[in-house]
Amino acid sequence: MEITYRRFVPSEGDALINFLTSDTWPFHSSVVIDRDRIRQWMSDGVYDSEENRTFWIVTGDNVVGLIRLMDLGDETPLFDLRIRSQWRGKGFGGQTLIWITRYLFDEFPRIRRIEGTTRQDNVAMRRTFQRCGYAKEAHYRDAWAGAEGAVHDAVGYAILRRDWEAGTVTTPEWHDEHIVASHDQLTSD
């Protein structure tokens, strides 16, 4: 299926409200979103401003998802990706993440890296990050408040512009505690 990405415009506010309230978002901080909260967010420029852009994910006549790009003035923007439940597991997330990455690096030459965070138990999104060239960079324990007081670990992924351009993935040095130990040894002598 061919996918297109169409920029959200503020006059589509009712469509945005209907989209966000007509489904559940199990791996987001709010599984269900209140209409008034969305209206407030629209008023605050969360979906369309200098720092934020939103796009519909469309195939044929169907809106299958939504992308919100955030912190566009920074060297490291973030994004929120939502796929409607009936379209999940059909490859839209991966194709969209590839599009997001290309769009941000092409549109904003100063961007050096793109970050995304998901819950540890969102295995589908974690696989998508890996397949699309993103490296795991962070693991935040008990950092994601869930429904009914549940707390989850969050996992951060990122892609560097230089890796994207080279088609490579560089991973962080996870076992670098020796640097701290060496520094401590030098300063205690």
GROMACS .gro file of N, CA, C and O in nm, residues 4-97:
model
  376
    4THR      N    1   0.109   0.816   0.209
    4THR     CA    2   0.143   0.957   0.192
    4THR      C    3   0.136   1.024   0.330
    4THR      O    4   0.072   0.973   0.423
    5TYR      N    5   0.202   1.137   0.340
    5TYR     CA    6   0.208   1.212   0.465
    5TYR      C    7   0.161   1.353   0.434
    5TYR      O    8   0.222   1.423   0.353
    6ARG      N    9   0.050   1.392   0.496
    6ARG     CA   10  -0.011   1.520   0.468
    6ARG      C   11  -0.005   1.607   0.593
    6ARG      O   12  -0.045   1.565   0.701
    7ARG      N   13   0.046   1.725   0.576
    7ARG     CA   14   0.062   1.818   0.689
    7ARG      C   15  -0.074   1.856   0.747
    7ARG      O   16  -0.167   1.891   0.674
    8PHE      N   17  -0.084   1.847   0.877
    8PHE     CA   18  -0.202   1.890   0.951
    8PHE      C   19  -0.211   2.041   0.944
    8PHE      O   20  -0.110   2.110   0.957
    9VAL      N   21  -0.331   2.093   0.925
    9VAL     CA   22  -0.354   2.238   0.932
    9VAL      C   23  -0.456   2.263   1.043
    9VAL      O   24  -0.544   2.180   1.070
   10PRO      N   25  -0.445   2.375   1.112
   10PRO     CA   26  -0.532   2.403   1.227
   10PRO      C   27  -0.682   2.392   1.197
   10PRO      O   28  -0.760   2.360   1.286
   11SER      N   29  -0.723   2.417   1.073
   11SER     CA   30  -0.865   2.405   1.041
   11SER      C   31  -0.915   2.260   1.049
   11SER      O   32  -1.035   2.236   1.046
   12GLU      N   33  -0.823   2.164   1.064
   12GLU     CA   34  -0.860   2.023   1.078
   12GLU      C   35  -0.869   1.982   1.226
   12GLU      O   36  -0.859   1.864   1.258
   13GLY      N   37  -0.891   2.078   1.312
   13GLY     CA   38  -0.897   2.051   1.455
   13GLY      C   39  -1.000   1.946   1.493
   13GLY      O   40  -0.972   1.857   1.574
   14ASP      N   41  -1.120   1.952   1.435
   14ASP     CA   42  -1.222   1.853   1.468
   14ASP      C   43  -1.179   1.714   1.424
   14ASP      O   44  -1.201   1.615   1.495
   15ALA      N   45  -1.115   1.704   1.308
   15ALA     CA   46  -1.066   1.574   1.259
   15ALA      C   47  -0.958   1.520   1.353
   15ALA      O   48  -0.954   1.399   1.382
   16LEU      N   49  -0.872   1.607   1.404
   16LEU     CA   50  -0.768   1.566   1.498
   16LEU      C   51  -0.831   1.515   1.628
   16LEU      O   52  -0.792   1.409   1.679
   17ILE      N   53  -0.928   1.588   1.679
   17ILE     CA   54  -0.997   1.546   1.801
   17ILE      C   55  -1.063   1.410   1.780
   17ILE      O   56  -1.050   1.320   1.863
   18ASN      N   57  -1.132   1.393   1.668
   18ASN     CA   58  -1.198   1.265   1.640
   18ASN      C   59  -1.097   1.152   1.627
   18ASN      O   60  -1.120   1.042   1.677
   19PHE      N   61  -0.986   1.179   1.562
   19PHE     CA   62  -0.883   1.077   1.547
   19PHE      C   63  -0.831   1.033   1.683
   19PHE      O   64  -0.823   0.913   1.713
   20LEU      N   65  -0.792   1.128   1.766
   20LEU     CA   66  -0.730   1.096   1.894
   20LEU      C   67  -0.826   1.037   1.997
   20LEU      O   68  -0.784   0.962   2.085
   21THR      N   69  -0.956   1.070   1.986
   21THR     CA   70  -1.052   1.019   2.084
   21THR      C   71  -1.126   0.893   2.036
   21THR      O   72  -1.197   0.832   2.115
   22SER      N   73  -1.106   0.853   1.913
   22SER     CA   74  -1.180   0.737   1.859
   22SER      C   75  -1.103   0.606   1.874
   22SER      O   76  -1.149   0.502   1.828
   23ASP      N   77  -0.988   0.609   1.937
   23ASP     CA   78  -0.906   0.489   1.954
   23ASP      C   79  -0.837   0.497   2.090
   23ASP      O   80  -0.845   0.599   2.158
   24THR      N   81  -0.769   0.391   2.125
   24THR     CA   82  -0.688   0.391   2.247
   24THR      C   83  -0.542   0.384   2.208
   24THR      O   84  -0.507   0.332   2.102
   25TRP      N   85  -0.458   0.435   2.295
   25TRP     CA   86  -0.315   0.446   2.269
   25TRP      C   87  -0.241   0.380   2.385
   25TRP      O   88  -0.191   0.446   2.475
   26PRO      N   89  -0.234   0.246   2.384
   26PRO     CA   90  -0.186   0.171   2.501
   26PRO      C   91  -0.042   0.199   2.542
   26PRO      O   92  -0.008   0.180   2.659
   27PHE      N   93   0.043   0.243   2.453
   27PHE     CA   94   0.182   0.268   2.488
   27PHE      C   95   0.215   0.417   2.497
   27PHE      O   96   0.329   0.457   2.482
   28HIS      N   97   0.114   0.497   2.521
   28HIS     CA   98   0.132   0.640   2.542
   28HIS      C   99   0.095   0.674   2.686
   28HIS      O  100   0.032   0.595   2.755
   29SER      N  101   0.135   0.791   2.730
   29SER     CA  102   0.110   0.827   2.870
   29SER      C  103  -0.039   0.835   2.901
   29SER      O  104  -0.079   0.808   3.013
   30SER      N  105  -0.120   0.873   2.803
   30SER     CA  106  -0.265   0.872   2.819
   30SER      C  107  -0.323   0.772   2.719
   30SER      O  108  -0.317   0.795   2.598
   31VAL      N  109  -0.381   0.664   2.771
   31VAL     CA  110  -0.440   0.563   2.684
   31VAL      C  111  -0.560   0.621   2.610
   31VAL      O  112  -0.583   0.592   2.493
   32VAL      N  113  -0.637   0.703   2.680
   32VAL     CA  114  -0.752   0.773   2.623
   32VAL      C  115  -0.729   0.922   2.647
   32VAL      O  116  -0.686   0.962   2.755
   33ILE      N  117  -0.757   1.002   2.546
   33ILE     CA  118  -0.732   1.146   2.557
   33ILE      C  119  -0.865   1.221   2.558
   33ILE      O  120  -0.953   1.195   2.474
   34ASP      N  121  -0.878   1.314   2.646
   34ASP     CA  122  -0.997   1.395   2.662
   34ASP      C  123  -1.003   1.505   2.554
   34ASP      O  124  -0.901   1.567   2.523
   35ARG      N  125  -1.121   1.527   2.500
   35ARG     CA  126  -1.141   1.629   2.395
   35ARG      C  127  -1.095   1.768   2.439
   35ARG      O  128  -1.033   1.840   2.362
   36ASP      N  129  -1.125   1.804   2.562
   36ASP     CA  130  -1.086   1.938   2.610
   36ASP      C  131  -0.934   1.952   2.618
   36ASP      O  132  -0.880   2.059   2.591
   37ARG      N  133  -0.868   1.845   2.656
   37ARG     CA  134  -0.721   1.849   2.663
   37ARG      C  135  -0.663   1.870   2.522
   37ARG      O  136  -0.570   1.949   2.503
   38ILE      N  137  -0.719   1.802   2.424
   38ILE     CA  138  -0.672   1.818   2.285
   38ILE      C  139  -0.695   1.961   2.239
   38ILE      O  140  -0.608   2.022   2.176
   39ARG      N  141  -0.812   2.015   2.268
   39ARG     CA  142  -0.841   2.155   2.231
   39ARG      C  143  -0.739   2.250   2.294
   39ARG      O  144  -0.690   2.342   2.229
   40GLN      N  145  -0.705   2.226   2.421
   40GLN     CA  146  -0.607   2.310   2.488
   40GLN      C  147  -0.470   2.296   2.421
   40GLN      O  148  -0.400   2.394   2.398
   41TRP      N  149  -0.432   2.173   2.389
   41TRP     CA  150  -0.305   2.150   2.322
   41TRP      C  151  -0.301   2.221   2.186
   41TRP      O  152  -0.200   2.280   2.149
   42MET      N  153  -0.413   2.216   2.113
   42MET     CA  154  -0.417   2.286   1.984
   42MET      C  155  -0.399   2.436   2.005
   42MET      O  156  -0.324   2.501   1.933
   43SER      N  157  -0.467   2.489   2.105
   43SER     CA  158  -0.456   2.631   2.137
   43SER      C  159  -0.313   2.668   2.176
   43SER      O  160  -0.265   2.777   2.143
   44ASP      N  161  -0.243   2.577   2.241
   44ASP     CA  162  -0.105   2.600   2.285
   44ASP      C  163  -0.003   2.578   2.174
   44ASP      O  164   0.117   2.594   2.199
   45GLY      N  165  -0.045   2.536   2.056
   45GLY     CA  166   0.048   2.515   1.946
   45GLY      C  167   0.119   2.381   1.949
   45GLY      O  168   0.220   2.363   1.879
   46VAL      N  169   0.069   2.287   2.025
   46VAL     CA  170   0.134   2.156   2.037
   46VAL      C  171   0.137   2.082   1.903
   46VAL      O  172   0.230   2.006   1.877
   47TYR      N  173   0.037   2.107   1.818
   47TYR     CA  174   0.031   2.035   1.692
   47TYR      C  175   0.079   2.116   1.572
   47TYR      O  176   0.113   2.059   1.468
   48ASP      N  177   0.083   2.246   1.585
   48ASP     CA  178   0.126   2.329   1.473
   48ASP      C  179   0.179   2.461   1.526
   48ASP      O  180   0.104   2.544   1.577
   49SER      N  181   0.311   2.476   1.516
   49SER     CA  182   0.376   2.599   1.561
   49SER      C  183   0.516   2.600   1.500
   49SER      O  184   0.553   2.513   1.423
   50GLU      N  185   0.593   2.697   1.540
   50GLU     CA  186   0.733   2.705   1.495
   50GLU      C  187   0.812   2.581   1.538
   50GLU      O  188   0.898   2.533   1.466
   51GLU      N  189   0.782   2.529   1.656
   51GLU     CA  190   0.856   2.416   1.714
   51GLU      C  191   0.792   2.279   1.687
   51GLU      O  192   0.854   2.177   1.713
   52ASN      N  193   0.668   2.277   1.640
   52ASN     CA  194   0.595   2.152   1.624
   52ASN      C  195   0.526   2.144   1.489
   52ASN      O  196   0.469   2.243   1.443
   53ARG      N  197   0.532   2.026   1.429
   53ARG     CA  198   0.458   1.999   1.305
   53ARG      C  199   0.391   1.864   1.319
   53ARG      O  200   0.447   1.771   1.377
   54THR      N  201   0.272   1.856   1.263
   54THR     CA  202   0.197   1.731   1.269
   54THR      C  203   0.160   1.690   1.127
   54THR      O  204   0.131   1.774   1.043
   55PHE      N  205   0.163   1.558   1.104
   55PHE     CA  206   0.130   1.502   0.973
   55PHE      C  207   0.033   1.386   0.990
   55PHE      O  208   0.046   1.305   1.082
   56TRP      N  209  -0.062   1.377   0.897
   56TRP     CA  210  -0.148   1.261   0.887
   56TRP      C  211  -0.075   1.154   0.809
   56TRP      O  212  -0.007   1.184   0.712
   57ILE      N  213  -0.092   1.030   0.848
   57ILE     CA  214  -0.040   0.915   0.773
   57ILE      C  215  -0.160   0.859   0.697
   57ILE      O  216  -0.259   0.817   0.759
   58VAL      N  217  -0.151   0.859   0.564
   58VAL     CA  218  -0.267   0.827   0.482
   58VAL      C  219  -0.231   0.716   0.384
   58VAL      O  220  -0.124   0.716   0.323
   59THR      N  221  -0.323   0.621   0.368
   59THR     CA  222  -0.314   0.523   0.260
   59THR      C  223  -0.451   0.516   0.195
   59THR      O  224  -0.552   0.499   0.264
   60GLY      N  225  -0.454   0.536   0.065
   60GLY     CA  226  -0.583   0.544  -0.004
   60GLY      C  227  -0.668   0.654   0.055
   60GLY      O  228  -0.623   0.767   0.068
   61ASP      N  229  -0.789   0.620   0.096
   61ASP     CA  230  -0.879   0.717   0.159
   61ASP      C  231  -0.876   0.708   0.311
   61ASP      O  232  -0.958   0.770   0.378
   62ASN      N  233  -0.784   0.632   0.365
   62ASN     CA  234  -0.780   0.605   0.508
   62ASN      C  235  -0.669   0.681   0.580
   62ASN      O  236  -0.553   0.675   0.538
   63VAL      N  237  -0.706   0.748   0.687
   63VAL     CA  238  -0.606   0.806   0.778
   63VAL      C  239  -0.571   0.695   0.875
   63VAL      O  240  -0.653   0.654   0.956
   64VAL      N  241  -0.449   0.643   0.864
   64VAL     CA  242  -0.408   0.530   0.947
   64VAL      C  243  -0.328   0.572   1.070
   64VAL      O  244  -0.311   0.493   1.162
   65GLY      N  245  -0.280   0.696   1.071
   65GLY     CA  246  -0.199   0.737   1.183
   65GLY      C  247  -0.170   0.886   1.184
   65GLY      O  248  -0.219   0.962   1.100
   66LEU      N  249  -0.088   0.922   1.281
   66LEU     CA  250  -0.053   1.062   1.303
   66LEU      C  251   0.090   1.070   1.353
   66LEU      O  252   0.133   0.988   1.434
   67ILE      N  253   0.163   1.169   1.305
   67ILE     CA  254   0.300   1.196   1.349
   67ILE      C  255   0.301   1.337   1.405
   67ILE      O  256   0.250   1.430   1.342
   68ARG      N  257   0.362   1.354   1.521
   68ARG     CA  258   0.385   1.488   1.575
   68ARG      C  259   0.534   1.504   1.595
   68ARG      O  260   0.597   1.428   1.668
   69LEU      N  261   0.593   1.600   1.526
   69LEU     CA  262   0.735   1.631   1.538
   69LEU      C  263   0.749   1.747   1.636
   69LEU      O  264   0.678   1.847   1.625
   70MET      N  265   0.842   1.733   1.730
   70MET     CA  266   0.855   1.831   1.838
   70MET      C  267   0.998   1.882   1.849
   70MET      O  268   1.091   1.814   1.808
   71ASP      N  269   1.012   1.998   1.907
   71ASP     CA  270   1.143   2.059   1.933
   71ASP      C  271   1.222   2.079   1.803
   71ASP      O  272   1.342   2.053   1.797
   72LEU      N  273   1.155   2.128   1.702
   72LEU     CA  274   1.218   2.145   1.570
   72LEU      C  275   1.325   2.253   1.568
   72LEU      O  276   1.403   2.258   1.475
   73GLY      N  277   1.331   2.336   1.668
   73GLY     CA  278   1.436   2.437   1.677
   73GLY      C  279   1.563   2.383   1.741
   73GLY      O  280   1.667   2.449   1.739
   74ASP      N  281   1.558   2.264   1.797
   74ASP     CA  282   1.674   2.203   1.861
   74ASP      C  283   1.754   2.120   1.762
   74ASP      O  284   1.705   2.086   1.654
   75GLU      N  285   1.873   2.083   1.801
   75GLU     CA  286   1.955   1.993   1.718
   75GLU      C  287   1.911   1.849   1.732
   75GLU      O  288   1.954   1.763   1.656
   76THR      N  289   1.824   1.821   1.830
   76THR     CA  290   1.774   1.685   1.853
   76THR      C  291   1.622   1.690   1.872
   76THR      O  292   1.574   1.703   1.984
   77PRO      N  293   1.546   1.679   1.764
   77PRO     CA  294   1.400   1.678   1.779
   77PRO      C  295   1.350   1.542   1.828
   77PRO      O  296   1.423   1.442   1.824
   78LEU      N  297   1.227   1.543   1.873
   78LEU     CA  298   1.157   1.423   1.918
   78LEU      C  299   1.034   1.404   1.831
   78LEU      O  300   0.995   1.495   1.758
   79PHE      N  301   0.971   1.288   1.844
   79PHE     CA  302   0.848   1.267   1.769
   79PHE      C  303   0.753   1.178   1.847
   79PHE      O  304   0.792   1.103   1.935
   80ASP      N  305   0.626   1.189   1.812
   80ASP     CA  306   0.520   1.105   1.865
   80ASP      C  307   0.455   1.039   1.743
   80ASP      O  308   0.414   1.108   1.650
   81LEU      N  309   0.447   0.908   1.743
   81LEU     CA  310   0.391   0.831   1.632
   81LEU      C  311   0.274   0.750   1.683
   81LEU      O  312   0.288   0.675   1.780
   82ARG      N  313   0.159   0.767   1.619
   82ARG     CA  314   0.040   0.693   1.658
   82ARG      C  315  -0.021   0.628   1.534
   82ARG      O  316  -0.048   0.696   1.435
   83ILE      N  317  -0.043   0.498   1.543
   83ILE     CA  318  -0.109   0.422   1.436
   83ILE      C  319  -0.241   0.371   1.493
   83ILE      O  320  -0.244   0.315   1.603
   84ARG      N  321  -0.350   0.388   1.419
   84ARG     CA  322  -0.480   0.338   1.465
   84ARG      C  323  -0.472   0.187   1.486
   84ARG      O  324  -0.403   0.117   1.413
   85SER      N  325  -0.546   0.138   1.584
   85SER     CA  326  -0.536  -0.003   1.622
   85SER      C  327  -0.563  -0.097   1.506
   85SER      O  328  -0.496  -0.199   1.492
   86GLN      N  329  -0.657  -0.068   1.419
   86GLN     CA  330  -0.688  -0.157   1.307
   86GLN      C  331  -0.576  -0.164   1.203
   86GLN      O  332  -0.573  -0.256   1.123
   87TRP      N  333  -0.482  -0.071   1.208
   87TRP     CA  334  -0.373  -0.067   1.110
   87TRP      C  335  -0.240  -0.109   1.171
   87TRP      O  336  -0.139  -0.117   1.100
   88ARG      N  337  -0.236  -0.135   1.300
   88ARG     CA  338  -0.112  -0.174   1.366
   88ARG      C  339  -0.069  -0.313   1.319
   88ARG      O  340  -0.151  -0.398   1.288
   89GLY      N  341   0.063  -0.334   1.316
   89GLY     CA  342   0.117  -0.463   1.277
   89GLY      C  343   0.119  -0.485   1.127
   89GLY      O  344   0.143  -0.597   1.080
   90LYS      N  345   0.098  -0.381   1.049
   90LYS     CA  346   0.094  -0.393   0.902
   90LYS      C  347   0.211  -0.321   0.834
   90LYS      O  348   0.211  -0.302   0.715
   91GLY      N  349   0.309  -0.277   0.912
   91GLY     CA  350   0.427  -0.215   0.855
   91GLY      C  351   0.424  -0.063   0.844
   91GLY      O  352   0.520  -0.003   0.797
   92PHE      N  353   0.315  -0.001   0.885
   92PHE     CA  354   0.307   0.145   0.874
   92PHE      C  355   0.406   0.216   0.966
   92PHE      O  356   0.459   0.321   0.931
   93GLY      N  357   0.430   0.161   1.084
   93GLY     CA  358   0.523   0.223   1.177
   93GLY      C  359   0.663   0.233   1.121
   93GLY      O  360   0.727   0.338   1.126
   94GLY      N  361   0.713   0.124   1.064
   94GLY     CA  362   0.848   0.124   1.007
   94GLY      C  363   0.861   0.216   0.888
   94GLY      O  364   0.958   0.293   0.878
   95GLN      N  365   0.765   0.210   0.797
   95GLN     CA  366   0.770   0.298   0.680
   95GLN      C  367   0.763   0.444   0.723
   95GLN      O  368   0.831   0.530   0.666
   96THR      N  369   0.682   0.470   0.824
   96THR     CA  370   0.669   0.607   0.872
   96THR      C  371   0.794   0.655   0.943
   96THR      O  372   0.837   0.769   0.925
   97LEU      N  373   0.858   0.568   1.021
   97LEU     CA  374   0.982   0.608   1.088
   97LEU      C  375   1.091   0.639   0.986
   97LEU      O  376   1.167   0.735   1.003
   0.00000   0.00000   0.00000
